[in-house]
Every structure is written in C-alpha cells, then in structure tokens.
Short mmCIF file of C-alpha atoms in Angstrom, two decimals:
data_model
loop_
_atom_site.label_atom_id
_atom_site.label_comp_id
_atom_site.label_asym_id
_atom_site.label_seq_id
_atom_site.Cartn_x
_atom_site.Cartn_y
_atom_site.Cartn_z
CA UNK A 1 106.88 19.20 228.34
CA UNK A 2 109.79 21.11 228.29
CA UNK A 3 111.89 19.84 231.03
CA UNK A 4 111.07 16.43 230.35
CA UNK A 5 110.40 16.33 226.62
CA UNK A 6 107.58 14.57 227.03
CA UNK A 7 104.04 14.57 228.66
CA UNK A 8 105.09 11.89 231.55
CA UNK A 9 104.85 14.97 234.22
CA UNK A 10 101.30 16.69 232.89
CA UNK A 11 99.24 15.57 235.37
CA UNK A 12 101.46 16.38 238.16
CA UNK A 13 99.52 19.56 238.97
CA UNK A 14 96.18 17.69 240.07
CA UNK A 15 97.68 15.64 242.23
CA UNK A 16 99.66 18.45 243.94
CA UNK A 17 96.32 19.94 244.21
CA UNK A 18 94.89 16.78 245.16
CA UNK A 19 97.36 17.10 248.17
CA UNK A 20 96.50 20.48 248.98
CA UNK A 21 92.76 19.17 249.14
CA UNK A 22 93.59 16.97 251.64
CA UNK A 23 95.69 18.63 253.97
CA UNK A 24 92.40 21.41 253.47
CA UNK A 25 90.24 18.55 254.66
CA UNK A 26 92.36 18.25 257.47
CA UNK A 27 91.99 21.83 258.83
CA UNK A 28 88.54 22.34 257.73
CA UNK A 29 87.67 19.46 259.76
CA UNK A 30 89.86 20.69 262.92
CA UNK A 31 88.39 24.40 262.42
CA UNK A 32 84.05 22.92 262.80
CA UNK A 33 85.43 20.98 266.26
CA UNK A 34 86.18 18.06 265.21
CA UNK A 35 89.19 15.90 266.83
CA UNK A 36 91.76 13.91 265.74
CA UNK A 37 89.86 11.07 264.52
CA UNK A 38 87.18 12.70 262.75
CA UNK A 39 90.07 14.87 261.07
CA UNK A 40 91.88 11.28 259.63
CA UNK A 41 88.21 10.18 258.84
CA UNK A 42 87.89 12.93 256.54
CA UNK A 43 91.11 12.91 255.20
CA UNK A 44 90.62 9.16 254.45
CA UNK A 45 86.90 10.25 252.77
CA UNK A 46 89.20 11.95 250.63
CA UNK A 47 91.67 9.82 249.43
CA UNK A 48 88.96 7.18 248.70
CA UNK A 49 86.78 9.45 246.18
CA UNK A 50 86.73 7.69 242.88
CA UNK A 51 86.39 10.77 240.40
CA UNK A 52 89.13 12.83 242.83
CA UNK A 53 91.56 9.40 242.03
CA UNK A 54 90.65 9.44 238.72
CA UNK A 55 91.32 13.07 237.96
CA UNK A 56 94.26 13.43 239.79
CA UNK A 57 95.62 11.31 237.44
CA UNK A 58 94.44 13.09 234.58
CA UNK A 59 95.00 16.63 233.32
CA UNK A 60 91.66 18.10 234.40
CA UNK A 61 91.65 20.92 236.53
CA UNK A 62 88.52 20.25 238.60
CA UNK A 63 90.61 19.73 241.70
CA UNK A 64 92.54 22.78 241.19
CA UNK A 65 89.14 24.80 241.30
CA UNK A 66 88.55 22.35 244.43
CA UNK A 67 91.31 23.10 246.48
CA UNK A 68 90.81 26.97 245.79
CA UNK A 69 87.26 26.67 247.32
CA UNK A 70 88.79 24.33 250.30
CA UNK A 71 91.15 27.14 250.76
CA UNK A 72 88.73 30.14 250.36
CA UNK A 73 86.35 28.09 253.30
CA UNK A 74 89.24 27.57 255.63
CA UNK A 75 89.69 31.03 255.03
CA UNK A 76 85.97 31.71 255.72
CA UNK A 77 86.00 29.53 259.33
CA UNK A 78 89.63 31.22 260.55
CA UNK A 79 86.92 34.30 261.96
CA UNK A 80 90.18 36.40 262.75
CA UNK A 81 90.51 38.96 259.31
CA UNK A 82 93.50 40.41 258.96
CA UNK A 83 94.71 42.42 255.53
CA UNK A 84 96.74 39.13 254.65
CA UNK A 85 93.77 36.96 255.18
CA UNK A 86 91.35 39.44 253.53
CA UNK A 87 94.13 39.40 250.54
CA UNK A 88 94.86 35.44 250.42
CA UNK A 89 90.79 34.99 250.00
CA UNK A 90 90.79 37.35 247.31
CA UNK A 91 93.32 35.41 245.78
CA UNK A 92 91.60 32.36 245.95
CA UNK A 93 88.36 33.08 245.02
CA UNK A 94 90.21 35.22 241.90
CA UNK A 95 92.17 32.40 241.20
CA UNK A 96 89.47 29.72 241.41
CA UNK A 97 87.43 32.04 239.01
CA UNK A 98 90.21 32.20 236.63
CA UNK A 99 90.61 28.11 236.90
CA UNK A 100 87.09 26.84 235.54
CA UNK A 101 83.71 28.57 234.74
CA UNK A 102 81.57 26.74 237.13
CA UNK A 103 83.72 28.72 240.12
CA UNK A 104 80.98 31.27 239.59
CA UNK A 105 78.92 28.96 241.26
CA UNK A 106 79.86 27.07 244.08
CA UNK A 107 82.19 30.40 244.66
CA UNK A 108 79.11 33.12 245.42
CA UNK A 109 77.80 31.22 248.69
CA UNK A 110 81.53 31.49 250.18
CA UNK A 111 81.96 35.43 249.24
CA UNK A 112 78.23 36.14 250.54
CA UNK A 113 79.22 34.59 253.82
CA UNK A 114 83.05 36.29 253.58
CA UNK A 115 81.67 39.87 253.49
CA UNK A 116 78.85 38.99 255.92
CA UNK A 117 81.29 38.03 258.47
CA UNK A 118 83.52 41.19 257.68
CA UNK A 119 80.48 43.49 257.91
CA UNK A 120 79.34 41.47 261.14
CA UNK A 121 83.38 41.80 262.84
CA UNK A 122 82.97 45.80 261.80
CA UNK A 123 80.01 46.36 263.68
CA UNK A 124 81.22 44.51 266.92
CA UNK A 125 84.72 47.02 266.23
CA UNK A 126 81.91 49.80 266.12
CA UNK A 127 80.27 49.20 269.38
CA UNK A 128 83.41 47.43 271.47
CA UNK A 129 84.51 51.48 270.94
CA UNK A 130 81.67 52.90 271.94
#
C-alpha cells in the first residue's frame, strides 16, 4: 500500500506464488518420470483448480504455504543432498511453518521422509568406505 497508495497490488503475492506452484508442478512431475506431456498435463491440472484461481486472486496465503511444500518435495525427490539443499529445505519447511498453522501438518510426512533419506544416503557413505 505504500508504493501504490492503495490496495490494487495486495494480492500480487498469491499469484506469484501461484506461479511458483506451477513451475513446482512442472519439476515434480519431470523428477517421478514423467515426460513432456504428462508435465503440461499437470501444469494445466493446475491452472484449472477453482479454489487455487480463486485465492490467487485474493489475499490468502494458502498458496504461499503450498508452494513451500511443492518446494520442500522437489527438494525431497532431487536424492543428491548437498549443504545448500539440506539448507534450502530447512528454509522451506521453516518458512512454510511460519506462513500458516496447518504447515504442521501436511509438513511432518515430508521431514520424516527428508531425514529418512539423509540417514539412508549416510549409511550407503558408511559402507561404499568400507
């Protein structure tokens, strides 16, 4: 409201994140195997969700909390941790948390299955070495 004086721009922020979601679609999609055409399929489910139109036009921040879980999943599926991937999903999950209550749960399957995976790429460190 202030650059603009008024509330015109307000709910510019879902549909950036509304974006984000989409483009997340996109590589989520291309990360379980799928090709081309099942990647514009989903990216087309997207677009044509009634409550994601209708709150990317609003100033709700359920897609916000959306695209942080789309992010923290792609995240999840990459399968090759670094310390910037191991930070950018703490960042996302901390920032989905921060974004709406409910984050708590749809957010606890995701960081079960993070730390599983890390524990799992440990052990295969552990005996590779051996």
């Amino acid at each position: 409201m202030l650059l603009t004086g008024s509330d015109r721009l307000v709910n510019l922020v879902q549909f950036v994140y509304w974006l984000g979601c989409l483009s997340l679609l996109w590589t989520i999609t291309g990360q379980i195997g799928g090709k081309t055409r099942s990647q514009w399929f989903a990216v087309v489910l997207g677009l044509t969700i009634p409550m994601a139109i209708l709150q990317a036009t609003g100033t709700q921040n359920n897609l916000v909390l959306t695209f942080f879980i789309l992010m923290s999943v792609a995240l999840l599926l990459e399968r090759e941790y670094s310390f910037y991937s191991v930070f950018l999903f703490s960042a996302c999950i901390g920032l989905g948390l921060l974004t709406k209550g409910t984050g708590y749960v749809f957010m606890a399957p995701i960081v079960v299955g993070y730390m599983f995976e890390l524990f799992r790429q440990e052990k295969l460190k552990a005996f590779s070495k051996v």
